[in-house]
Short mmCIF file of C-alpha atoms in Angstrom, two decimals:
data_model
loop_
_atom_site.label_atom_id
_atom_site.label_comp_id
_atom_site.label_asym_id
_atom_site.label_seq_id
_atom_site.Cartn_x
_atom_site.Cartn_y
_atom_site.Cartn_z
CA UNK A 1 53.70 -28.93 -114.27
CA UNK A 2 56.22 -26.37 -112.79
CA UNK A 3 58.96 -25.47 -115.04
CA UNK A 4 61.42 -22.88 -115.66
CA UNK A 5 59.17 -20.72 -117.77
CA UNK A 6 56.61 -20.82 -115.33
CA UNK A 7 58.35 -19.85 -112.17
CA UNK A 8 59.31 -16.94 -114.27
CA UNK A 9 56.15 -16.09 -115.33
CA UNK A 10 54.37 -16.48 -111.88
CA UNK A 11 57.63 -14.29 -110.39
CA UNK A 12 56.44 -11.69 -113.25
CA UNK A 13 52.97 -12.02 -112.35
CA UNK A 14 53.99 -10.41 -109.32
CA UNK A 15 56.45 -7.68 -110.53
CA UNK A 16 55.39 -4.48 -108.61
CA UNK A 17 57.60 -2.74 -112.15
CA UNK A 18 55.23 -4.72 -114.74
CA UNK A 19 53.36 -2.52 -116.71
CA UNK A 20 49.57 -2.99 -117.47
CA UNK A 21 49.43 -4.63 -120.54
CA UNK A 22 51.96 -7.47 -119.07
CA UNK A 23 49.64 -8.02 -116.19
CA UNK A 24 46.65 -8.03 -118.89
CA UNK A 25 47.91 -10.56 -120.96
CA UNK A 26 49.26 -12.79 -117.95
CA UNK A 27 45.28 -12.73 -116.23
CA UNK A 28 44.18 -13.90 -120.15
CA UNK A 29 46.23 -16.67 -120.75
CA UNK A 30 48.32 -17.99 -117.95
CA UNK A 31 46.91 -20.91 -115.81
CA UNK A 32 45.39 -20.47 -112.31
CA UNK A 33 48.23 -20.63 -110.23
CA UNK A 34 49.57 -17.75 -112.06
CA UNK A 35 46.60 -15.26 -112.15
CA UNK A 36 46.46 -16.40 -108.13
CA UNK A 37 49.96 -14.57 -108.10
CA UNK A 38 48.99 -11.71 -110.41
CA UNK A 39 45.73 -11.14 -108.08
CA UNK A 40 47.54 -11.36 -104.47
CA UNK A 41 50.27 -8.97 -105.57
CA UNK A 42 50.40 -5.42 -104.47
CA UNK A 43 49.34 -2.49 -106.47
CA UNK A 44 46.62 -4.33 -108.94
CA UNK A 45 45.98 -1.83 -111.20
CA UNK A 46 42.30 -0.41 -111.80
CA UNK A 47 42.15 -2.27 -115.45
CA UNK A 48 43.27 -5.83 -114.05
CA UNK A 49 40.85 -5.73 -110.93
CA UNK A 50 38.03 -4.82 -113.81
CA UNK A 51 39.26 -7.95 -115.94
CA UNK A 52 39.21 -10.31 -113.19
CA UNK A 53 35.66 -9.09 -112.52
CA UNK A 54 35.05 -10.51 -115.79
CA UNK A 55 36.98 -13.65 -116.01
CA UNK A 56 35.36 -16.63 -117.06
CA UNK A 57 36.92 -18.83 -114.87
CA UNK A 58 35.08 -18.70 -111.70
CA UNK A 59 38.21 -19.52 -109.89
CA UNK A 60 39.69 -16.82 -110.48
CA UNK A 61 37.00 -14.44 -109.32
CA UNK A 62 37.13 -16.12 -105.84
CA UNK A 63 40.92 -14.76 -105.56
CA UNK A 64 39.48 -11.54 -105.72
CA UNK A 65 36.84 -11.99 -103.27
CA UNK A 66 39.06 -13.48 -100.70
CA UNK A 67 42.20 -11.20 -100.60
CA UNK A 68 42.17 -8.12 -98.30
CA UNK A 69 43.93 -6.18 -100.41
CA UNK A 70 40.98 -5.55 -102.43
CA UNK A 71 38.34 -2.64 -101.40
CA UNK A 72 35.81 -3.26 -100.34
CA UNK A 73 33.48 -1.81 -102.36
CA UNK A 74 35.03 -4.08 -105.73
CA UNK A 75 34.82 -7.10 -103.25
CA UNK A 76 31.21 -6.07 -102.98
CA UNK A 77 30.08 -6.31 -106.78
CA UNK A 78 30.43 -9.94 -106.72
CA UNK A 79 28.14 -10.32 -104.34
CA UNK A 80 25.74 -10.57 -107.38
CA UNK A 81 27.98 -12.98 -109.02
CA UNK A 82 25.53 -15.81 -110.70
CA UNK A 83 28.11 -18.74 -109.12
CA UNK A 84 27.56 -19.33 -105.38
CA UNK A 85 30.65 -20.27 -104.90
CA UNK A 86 31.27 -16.72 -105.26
CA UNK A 87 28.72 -15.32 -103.17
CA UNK A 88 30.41 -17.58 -100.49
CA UNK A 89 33.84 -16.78 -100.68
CA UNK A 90 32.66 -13.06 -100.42
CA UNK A 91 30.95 -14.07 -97.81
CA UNK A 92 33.53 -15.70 -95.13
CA UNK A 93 36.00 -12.91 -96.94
CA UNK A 94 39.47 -12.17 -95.63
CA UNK A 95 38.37 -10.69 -92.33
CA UNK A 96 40.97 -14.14 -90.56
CA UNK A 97 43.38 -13.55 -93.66
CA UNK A 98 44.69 -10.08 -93.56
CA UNK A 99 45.01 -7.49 -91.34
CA UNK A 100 43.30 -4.52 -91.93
CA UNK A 101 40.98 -5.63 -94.76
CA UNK A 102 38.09 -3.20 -95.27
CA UNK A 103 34.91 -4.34 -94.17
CA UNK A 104 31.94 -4.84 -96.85
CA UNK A 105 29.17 -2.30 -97.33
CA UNK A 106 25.99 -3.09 -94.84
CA UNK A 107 23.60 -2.95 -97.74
CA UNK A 108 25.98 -5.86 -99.14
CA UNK A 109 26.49 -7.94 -95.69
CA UNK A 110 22.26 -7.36 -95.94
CA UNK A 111 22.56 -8.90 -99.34
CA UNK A 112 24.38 -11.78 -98.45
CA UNK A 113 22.31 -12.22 -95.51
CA UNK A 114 19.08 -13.01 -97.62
CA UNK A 115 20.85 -15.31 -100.17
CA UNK A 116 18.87 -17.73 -101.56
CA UNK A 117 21.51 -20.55 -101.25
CA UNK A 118 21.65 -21.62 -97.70
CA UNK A 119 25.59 -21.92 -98.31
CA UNK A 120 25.95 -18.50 -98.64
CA UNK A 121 24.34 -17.24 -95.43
CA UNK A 122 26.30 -19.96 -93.83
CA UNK A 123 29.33 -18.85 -94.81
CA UNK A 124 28.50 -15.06 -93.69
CA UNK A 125 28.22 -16.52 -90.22
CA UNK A 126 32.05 -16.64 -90.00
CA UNK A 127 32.12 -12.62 -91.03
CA UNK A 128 34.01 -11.30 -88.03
CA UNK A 129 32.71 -7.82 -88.42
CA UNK A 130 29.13 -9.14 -88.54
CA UNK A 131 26.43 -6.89 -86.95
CA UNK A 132 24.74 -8.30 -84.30
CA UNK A 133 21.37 -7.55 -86.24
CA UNK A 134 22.44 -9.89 -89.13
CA UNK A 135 24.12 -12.67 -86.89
CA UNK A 136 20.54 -13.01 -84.69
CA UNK A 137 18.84 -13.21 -87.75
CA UNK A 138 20.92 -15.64 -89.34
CA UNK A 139 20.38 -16.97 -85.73
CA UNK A 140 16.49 -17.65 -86.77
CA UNK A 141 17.05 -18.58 -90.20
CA UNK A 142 15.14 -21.01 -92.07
CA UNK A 143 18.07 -23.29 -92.48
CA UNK A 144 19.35 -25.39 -89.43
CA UNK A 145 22.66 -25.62 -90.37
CA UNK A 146 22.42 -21.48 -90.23
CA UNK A 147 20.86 -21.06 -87.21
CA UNK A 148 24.07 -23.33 -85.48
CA UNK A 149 26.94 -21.43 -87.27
CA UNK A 150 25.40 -18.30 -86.74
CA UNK A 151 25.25 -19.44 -82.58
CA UNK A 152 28.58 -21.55 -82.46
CA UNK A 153 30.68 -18.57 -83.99
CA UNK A 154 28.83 -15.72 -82.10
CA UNK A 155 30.95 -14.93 -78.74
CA UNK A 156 28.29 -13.51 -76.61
CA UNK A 157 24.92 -13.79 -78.34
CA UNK A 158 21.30 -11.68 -75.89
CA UNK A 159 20.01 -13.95 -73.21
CA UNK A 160 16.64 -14.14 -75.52
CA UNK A 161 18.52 -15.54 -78.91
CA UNK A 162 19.39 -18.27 -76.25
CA UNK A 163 16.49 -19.19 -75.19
CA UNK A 164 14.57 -19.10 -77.69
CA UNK A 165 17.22 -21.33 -79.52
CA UNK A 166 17.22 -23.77 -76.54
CA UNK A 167 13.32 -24.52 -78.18
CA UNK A 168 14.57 -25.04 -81.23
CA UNK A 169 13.27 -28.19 -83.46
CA UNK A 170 17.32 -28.86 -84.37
CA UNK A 171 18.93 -31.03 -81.75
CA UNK A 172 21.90 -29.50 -82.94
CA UNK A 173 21.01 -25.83 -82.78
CA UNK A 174 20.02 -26.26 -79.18
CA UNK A 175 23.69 -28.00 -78.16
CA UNK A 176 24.58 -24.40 -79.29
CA UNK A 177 22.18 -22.57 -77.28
CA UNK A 178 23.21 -25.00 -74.12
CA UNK A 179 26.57 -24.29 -74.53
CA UNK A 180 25.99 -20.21 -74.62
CA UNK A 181 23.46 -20.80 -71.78
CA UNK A 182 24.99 -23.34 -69.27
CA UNK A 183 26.53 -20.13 -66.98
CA UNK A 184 23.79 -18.37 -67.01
CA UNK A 185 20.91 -21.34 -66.89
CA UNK A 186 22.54 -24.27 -63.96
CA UNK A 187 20.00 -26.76 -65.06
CA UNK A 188 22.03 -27.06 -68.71
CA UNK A 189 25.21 -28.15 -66.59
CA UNK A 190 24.38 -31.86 -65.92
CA UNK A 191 23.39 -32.61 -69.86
CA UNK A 192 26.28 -31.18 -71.19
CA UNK A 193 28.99 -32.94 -68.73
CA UNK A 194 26.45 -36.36 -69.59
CA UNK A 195 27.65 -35.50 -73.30
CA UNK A 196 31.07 -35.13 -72.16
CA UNK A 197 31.45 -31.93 -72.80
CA UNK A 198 35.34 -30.95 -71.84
CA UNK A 199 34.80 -26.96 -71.40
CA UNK A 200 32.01 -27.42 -69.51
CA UNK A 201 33.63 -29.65 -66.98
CA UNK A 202 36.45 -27.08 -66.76
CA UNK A 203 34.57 -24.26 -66.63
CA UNK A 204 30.94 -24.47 -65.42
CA UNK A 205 29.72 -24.27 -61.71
CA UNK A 206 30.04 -27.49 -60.39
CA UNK A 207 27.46 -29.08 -57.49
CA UNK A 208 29.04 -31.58 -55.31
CA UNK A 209 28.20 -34.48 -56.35
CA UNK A 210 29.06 -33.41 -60.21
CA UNK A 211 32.26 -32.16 -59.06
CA UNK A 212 32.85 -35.90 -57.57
CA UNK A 213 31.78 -37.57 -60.62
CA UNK A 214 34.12 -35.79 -62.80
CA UNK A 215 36.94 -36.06 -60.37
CA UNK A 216 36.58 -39.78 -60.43
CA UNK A 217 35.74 -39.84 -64.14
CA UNK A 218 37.17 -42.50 -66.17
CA UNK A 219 38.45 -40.14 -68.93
CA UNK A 220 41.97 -38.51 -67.70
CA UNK A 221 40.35 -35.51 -70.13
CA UNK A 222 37.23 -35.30 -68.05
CA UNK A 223 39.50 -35.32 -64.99
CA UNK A 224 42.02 -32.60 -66.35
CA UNK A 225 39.37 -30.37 -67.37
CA UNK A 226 37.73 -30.50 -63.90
CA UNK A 227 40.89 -30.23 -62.25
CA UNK A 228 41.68 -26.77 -63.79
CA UNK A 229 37.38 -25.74 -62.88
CA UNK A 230 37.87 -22.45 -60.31
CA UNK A 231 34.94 -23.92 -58.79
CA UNK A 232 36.40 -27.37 -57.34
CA UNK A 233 35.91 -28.08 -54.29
CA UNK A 234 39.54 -28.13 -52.25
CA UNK A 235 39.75 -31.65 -50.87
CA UNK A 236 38.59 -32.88 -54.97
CA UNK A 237 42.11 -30.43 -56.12
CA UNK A 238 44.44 -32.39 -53.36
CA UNK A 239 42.90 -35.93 -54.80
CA UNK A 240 43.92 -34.56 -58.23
CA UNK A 241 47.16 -33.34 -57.55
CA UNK A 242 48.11 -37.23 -56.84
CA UNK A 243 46.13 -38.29 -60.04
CA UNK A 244 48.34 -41.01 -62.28
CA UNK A 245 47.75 -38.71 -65.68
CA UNK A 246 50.16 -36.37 -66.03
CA UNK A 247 48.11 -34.13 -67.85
CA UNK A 248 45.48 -34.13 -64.52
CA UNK A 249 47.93 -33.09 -62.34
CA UNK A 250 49.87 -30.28 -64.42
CA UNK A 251 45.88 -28.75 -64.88
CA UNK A 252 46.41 -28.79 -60.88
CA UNK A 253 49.38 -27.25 -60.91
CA UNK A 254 48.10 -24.34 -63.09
CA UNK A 255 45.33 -23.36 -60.70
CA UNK A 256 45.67 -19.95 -59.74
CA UNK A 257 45.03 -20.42 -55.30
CA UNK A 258 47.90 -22.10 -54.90
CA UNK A 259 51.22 -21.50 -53.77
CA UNK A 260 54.75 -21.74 -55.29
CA UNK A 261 55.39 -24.08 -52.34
CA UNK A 262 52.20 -26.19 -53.03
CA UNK A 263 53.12 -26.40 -57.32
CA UNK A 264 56.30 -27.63 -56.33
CA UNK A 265 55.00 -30.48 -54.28
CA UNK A 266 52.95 -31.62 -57.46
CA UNK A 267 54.81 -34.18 -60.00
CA UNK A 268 53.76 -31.79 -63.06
CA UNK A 269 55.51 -32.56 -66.67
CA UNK A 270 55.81 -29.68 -69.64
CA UNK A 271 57.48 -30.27 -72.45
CA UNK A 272 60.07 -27.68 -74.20
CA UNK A 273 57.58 -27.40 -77.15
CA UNK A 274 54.72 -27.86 -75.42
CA UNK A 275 51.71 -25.37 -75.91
CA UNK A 276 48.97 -24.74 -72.98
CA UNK A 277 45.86 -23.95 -74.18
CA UNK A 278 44.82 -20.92 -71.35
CA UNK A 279 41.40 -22.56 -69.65
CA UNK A 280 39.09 -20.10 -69.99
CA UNK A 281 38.45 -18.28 -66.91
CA UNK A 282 42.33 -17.45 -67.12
CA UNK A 283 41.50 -16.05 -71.12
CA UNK A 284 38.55 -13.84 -69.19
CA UNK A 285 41.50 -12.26 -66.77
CA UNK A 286 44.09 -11.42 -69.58
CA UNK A 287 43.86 -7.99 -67.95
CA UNK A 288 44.09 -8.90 -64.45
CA UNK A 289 47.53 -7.06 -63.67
CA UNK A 290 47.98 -9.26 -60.22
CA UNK A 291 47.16 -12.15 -61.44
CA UNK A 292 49.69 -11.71 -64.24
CA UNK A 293 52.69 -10.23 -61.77
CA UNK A 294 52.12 -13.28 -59.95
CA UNK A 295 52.12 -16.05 -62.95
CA UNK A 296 55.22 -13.88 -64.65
CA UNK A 297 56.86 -14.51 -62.01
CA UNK A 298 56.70 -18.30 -60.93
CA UNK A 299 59.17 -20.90 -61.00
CA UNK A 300 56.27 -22.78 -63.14
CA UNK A 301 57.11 -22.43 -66.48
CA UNK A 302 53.46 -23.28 -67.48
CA UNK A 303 52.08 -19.99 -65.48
CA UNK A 304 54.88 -18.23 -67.51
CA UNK A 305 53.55 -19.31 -70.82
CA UNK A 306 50.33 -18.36 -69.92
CA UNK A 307 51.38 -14.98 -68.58
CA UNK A 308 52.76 -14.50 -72.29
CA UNK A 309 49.41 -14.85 -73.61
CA UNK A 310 48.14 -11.41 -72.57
CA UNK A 311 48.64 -8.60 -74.85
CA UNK A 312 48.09 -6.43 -71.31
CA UNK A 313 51.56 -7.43 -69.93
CA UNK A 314 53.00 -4.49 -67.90
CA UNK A 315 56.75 -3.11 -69.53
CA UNK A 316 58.44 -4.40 -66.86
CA UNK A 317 56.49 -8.04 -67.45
CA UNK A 318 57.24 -7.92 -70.48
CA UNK A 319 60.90 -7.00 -70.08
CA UNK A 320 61.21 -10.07 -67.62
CA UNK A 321 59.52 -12.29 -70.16
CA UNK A 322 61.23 -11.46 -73.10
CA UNK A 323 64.95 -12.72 -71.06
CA UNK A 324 63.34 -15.91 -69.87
CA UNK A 325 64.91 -19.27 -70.13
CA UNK A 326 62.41 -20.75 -71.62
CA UNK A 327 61.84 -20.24 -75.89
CA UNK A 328 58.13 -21.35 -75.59
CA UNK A 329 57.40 -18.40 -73.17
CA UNK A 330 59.75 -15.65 -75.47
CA UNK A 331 57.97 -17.09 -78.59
CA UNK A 332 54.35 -16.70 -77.11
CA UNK A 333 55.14 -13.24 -75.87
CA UNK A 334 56.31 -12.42 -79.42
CA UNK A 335 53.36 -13.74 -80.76
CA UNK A 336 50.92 -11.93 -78.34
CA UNK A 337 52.33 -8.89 -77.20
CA UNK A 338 51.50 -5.44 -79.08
CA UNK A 339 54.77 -3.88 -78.05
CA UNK A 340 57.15 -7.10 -78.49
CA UNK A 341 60.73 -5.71 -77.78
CA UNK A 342 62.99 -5.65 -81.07
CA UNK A 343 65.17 -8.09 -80.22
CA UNK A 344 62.96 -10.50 -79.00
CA UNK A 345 60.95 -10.35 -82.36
CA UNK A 346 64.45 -10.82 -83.78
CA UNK A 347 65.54 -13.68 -81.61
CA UNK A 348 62.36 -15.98 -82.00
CA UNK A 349 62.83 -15.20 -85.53
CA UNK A 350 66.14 -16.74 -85.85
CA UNK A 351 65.67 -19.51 -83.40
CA UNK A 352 62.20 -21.19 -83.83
CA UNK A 353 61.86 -24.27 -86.05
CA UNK A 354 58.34 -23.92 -87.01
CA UNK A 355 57.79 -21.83 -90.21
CA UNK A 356 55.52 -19.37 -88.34
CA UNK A 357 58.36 -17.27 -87.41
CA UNK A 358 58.56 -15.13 -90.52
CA UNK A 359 55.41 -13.76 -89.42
CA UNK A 360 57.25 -11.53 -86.85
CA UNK A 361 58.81 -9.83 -90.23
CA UNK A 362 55.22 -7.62 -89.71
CA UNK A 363 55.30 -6.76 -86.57
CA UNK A 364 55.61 -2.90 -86.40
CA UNK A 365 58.77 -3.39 -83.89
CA UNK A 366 60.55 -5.55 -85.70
CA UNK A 367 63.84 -4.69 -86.63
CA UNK A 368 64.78 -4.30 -90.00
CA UNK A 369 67.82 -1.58 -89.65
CA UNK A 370 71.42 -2.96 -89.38
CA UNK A 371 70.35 -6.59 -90.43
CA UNK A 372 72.80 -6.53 -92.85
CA UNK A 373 75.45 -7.66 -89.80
CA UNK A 374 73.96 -11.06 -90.19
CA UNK A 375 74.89 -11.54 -93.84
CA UNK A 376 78.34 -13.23 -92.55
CA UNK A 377 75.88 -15.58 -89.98
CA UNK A 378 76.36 -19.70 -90.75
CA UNK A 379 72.54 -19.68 -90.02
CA UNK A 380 71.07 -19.48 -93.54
CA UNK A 381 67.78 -18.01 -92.23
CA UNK A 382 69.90 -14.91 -90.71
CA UNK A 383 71.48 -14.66 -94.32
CA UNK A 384 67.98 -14.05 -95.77
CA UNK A 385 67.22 -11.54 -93.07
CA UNK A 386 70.17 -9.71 -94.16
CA UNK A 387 68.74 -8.27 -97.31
CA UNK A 388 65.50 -6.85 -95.28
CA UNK A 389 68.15 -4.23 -93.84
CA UNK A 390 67.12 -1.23 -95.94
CA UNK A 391 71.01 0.20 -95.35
CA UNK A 392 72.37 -3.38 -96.74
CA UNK A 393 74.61 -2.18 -99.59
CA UNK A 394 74.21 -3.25 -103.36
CA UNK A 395 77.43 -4.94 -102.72
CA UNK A 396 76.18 -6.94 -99.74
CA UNK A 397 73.04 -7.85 -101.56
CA UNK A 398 74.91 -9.66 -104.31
CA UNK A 399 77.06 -11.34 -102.30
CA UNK A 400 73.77 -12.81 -101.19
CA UNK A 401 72.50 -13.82 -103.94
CA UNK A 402 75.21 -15.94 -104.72
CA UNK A 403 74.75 -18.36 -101.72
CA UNK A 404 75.03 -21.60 -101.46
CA UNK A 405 71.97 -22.10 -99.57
CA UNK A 406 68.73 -21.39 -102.49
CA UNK A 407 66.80 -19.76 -99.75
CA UNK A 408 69.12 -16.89 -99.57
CA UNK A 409 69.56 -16.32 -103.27
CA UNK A 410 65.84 -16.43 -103.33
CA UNK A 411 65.59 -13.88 -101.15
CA UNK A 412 68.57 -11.48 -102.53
CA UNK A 413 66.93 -11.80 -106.35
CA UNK A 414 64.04 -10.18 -105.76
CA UNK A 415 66.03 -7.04 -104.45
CA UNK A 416 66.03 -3.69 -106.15
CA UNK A 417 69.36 -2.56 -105.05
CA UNK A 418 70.55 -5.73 -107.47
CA UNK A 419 72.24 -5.19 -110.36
CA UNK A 420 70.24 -5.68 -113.39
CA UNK A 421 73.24 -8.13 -115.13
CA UNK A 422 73.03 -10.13 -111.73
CA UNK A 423 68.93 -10.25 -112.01
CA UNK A 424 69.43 -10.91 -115.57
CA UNK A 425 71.91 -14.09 -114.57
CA UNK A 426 69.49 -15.41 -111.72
CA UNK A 427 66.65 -15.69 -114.30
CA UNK A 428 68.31 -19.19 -115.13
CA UNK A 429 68.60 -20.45 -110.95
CA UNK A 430 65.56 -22.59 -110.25
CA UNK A 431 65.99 -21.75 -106.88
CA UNK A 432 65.52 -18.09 -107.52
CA UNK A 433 63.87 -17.38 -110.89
CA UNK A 434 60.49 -16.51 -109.39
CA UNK A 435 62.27 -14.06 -106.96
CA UNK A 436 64.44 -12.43 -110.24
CA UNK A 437 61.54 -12.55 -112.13
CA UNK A 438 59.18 -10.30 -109.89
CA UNK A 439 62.40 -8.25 -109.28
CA UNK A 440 61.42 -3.94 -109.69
CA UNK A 441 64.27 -3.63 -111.67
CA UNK A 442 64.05 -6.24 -114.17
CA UNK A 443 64.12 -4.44 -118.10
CA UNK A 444 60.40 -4.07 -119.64
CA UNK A 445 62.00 -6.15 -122.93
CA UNK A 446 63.29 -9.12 -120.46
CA UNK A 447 59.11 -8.83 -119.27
CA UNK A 448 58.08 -9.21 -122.73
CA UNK A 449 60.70 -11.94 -123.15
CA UNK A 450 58.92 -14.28 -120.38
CA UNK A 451 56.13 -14.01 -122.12
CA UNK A 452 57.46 -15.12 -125.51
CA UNK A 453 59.31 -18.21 -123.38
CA UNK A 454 55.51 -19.54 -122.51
CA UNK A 455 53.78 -18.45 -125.63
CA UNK A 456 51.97 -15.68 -124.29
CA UNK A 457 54.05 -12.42 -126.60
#
């Protein structure tokens, strides 16, 4: 149960000010969602990642092999760990999680490789910075449930680890092999569309009489997905265009031969929030700089969205892109682009609903000087911005942090430039306790006074 005490302790946990033997004593008696905060902090000191090697509680091990903060070569040691669960989280690792996580030793991705739990090897199949020498033979491993994860997550696996996983025993494992082979080997085309296969229909070269068959299909999915196939025949995309689905005809209207005039004349539908998923032989010309020009520039708000997709957007494309009308396209392009302007990383920021905004806070562009102007805003989450502005004055900062709004004092308690009576005060505001409590300026004795609160000094 959360209480008082216990968002201060977990805002401690995280203190980048706490001294060792806080942290120490935190990892040896404070529950699991508390050492989870003490382990995903920055800065773990040598000592605590040596204690966590040795914690009982397997749980709490796993933190350690999952965050990306850790190097790689502590990550590593519990490869040998006696749990499997271990082994597994180790495994998978943070290569999706964080950015620039350090990639495990080879002899230790070898390790992994020949684990004798079949979970384990499983789970290295989703190691993005697998070597293609491990993935093919996790590809042939004695496990079937392997030898498909190790197929189904590689992007581009050698004509032979096809092939000779098309003869595989596994009915499963050679679905795998048929979906890697279909572009290469024609004959796998008419078994996968008989299985229904969506990306298939949308993407493979189609025969006439399977284009026809999917055209007429009785699934409006079957339909869309041939519809947006570069291969359809032209008379099959004008039968489409008139299709009673919307979704049919807007995968018409996305097809890259046409003209504005001829998108026009289709009755296409896209939603304010809606979110195109790029077919695929539009994801294999992200770098195609006419193709882009051309969908940057249409009246088709779908080609713009998909235009935003491409982190190989020209300045001046992105320039036009980041003043468009629509959000969707400026919050894609924020979300794709390498070189996002400022103040579009600003404006999505401040005017998308979804919580995945804050992650433009790490873009390298974003902009952090002079956000203190917003600390006057009515828009709460411009308030919070306001204490990221590294200029914001102490004065400023506790105006913040006493808001109305929680969020905002949140955000302001956790601030150095604070005063350490004002820190001191927030301690007792639910809504910011944890934030006052992991504060850099917070007094060592207030630290040790936590710990008394829960039991632990």
């Amino acid at each position: 149960m959360e209480t008082l005490y216990s968002v201060r302790l977990e805002g401690l946990a995280a203190n980048p000010s706490a001294p060792e033997d806080i942290l120490l004593r935190i990892l040896e008696h404070a529950e699991h969602r508390i050492r989870a905060a003490l382990v995903h902090r920055p800065g773990v000191p040598g000592a605590v990642y040596d204690a966590v090697m040795r914690h009982p509680d397997p749980r709490t091990r796993r933190l350690l092999a999952m965050d990306g903060r850790v190097p790689a070569g502590l990550r590593a040691r519990l490869a040998a760990d006696p749990d499997p669960a271990i082994r597994m989280a180790v495994a998978w690792g943070p290569d999706l999680r964080w950015d620039g996580a350090e990639p495990l030793p080879a002899q230790t991705v070898a390790r992994l490789a020949a684990d004798p739990d079949a979970r384990v090897r499983h789970a290295l199949c989703e190691l993005a910075s697998l070597p293609g020498a491990v993935r093919a033979a996790l590809a042939a491993d004695a496990d079937p449930k392997v030898r498909r994860n190790a197929l189904q997550l590689w992007r581009d696996p050698p004509p032979e680890v096809v092939d000779a996983a098309l003869d595989d025993p596994d009915p499963d494992v050679r679905r795998q092999a048929m979906l890697h082979g279909y572009r290469r080997r024609p004959d796998l085309v008419a078994p996968l569309l008989a299985d229904g296969c969506e990306s298939v229909a949308s993407d493979a070269v189609l025969d006439r009489a399977q284009a026809l068959a999917l055209s007429r299909h009785d699934r409006p999915c079957m339909r869309a997905a041939a519809a947006a196939n570069p291969s359809l025949p032209a008379d099959l995309v004008t039968e489409l265009a008139a299709d009673p689905e919307d979704e049919v005809r807007l995968a018409v209207s996305l097809r890259p031969e046409l003209t504005e005039k001829e998108r026009a004349a289709i009755d296409y539908r896209v939603g304010a929030r809606d979110r195109l998923r790029p077919p695929r032989w539009f994801r294999d010309r992200l770098d195609d700089a006419d193709l882009l020009r051309r969908y940057a520039a249409s009246a088709h708000v779908g080609l713009r969205r998909l235009a935003a997709h491409s982190p190989h957007l020209p300045g001046d494309l992105v320039a036009r892109l980041a003043r468009d009308d629509d959000s969707t396209v400026r919050a894609l392009l924020a979300e794709h682009h390498p070189d996002a302007p400022a103040d579009l990383l600003l404006a999505v920021t401040l005017e998308s609903p979804h919580v995945f905004r804050f992650e433009r806070l790490r873009h390298p562009n974003f902009p952090h000087a002079g956000l203190a102007r917003l600390a006057g805003s009515p828009d709460p989450v411009a308030r919070m911005l306001a204490v990221r502005d590294p200029g914001a004055s102490p004065a400023v900062v506790e105006r913040l942090s006493r808001d109305g709004e929680p969020r905002v004092r949140a955000a302001a308690a956790g601030d150095a430039r604070l005063p350490v009576a004002r820190v001191l005060e927030l301690l007792d505001d639910p809504a910011a306790a944890r934030s006052a409590a992991g504060n850099p300026g917070l007094p060592v004795r207030s630290m040790e006074r936590i710990l008394y609160d829960v039991a632990i000094l």
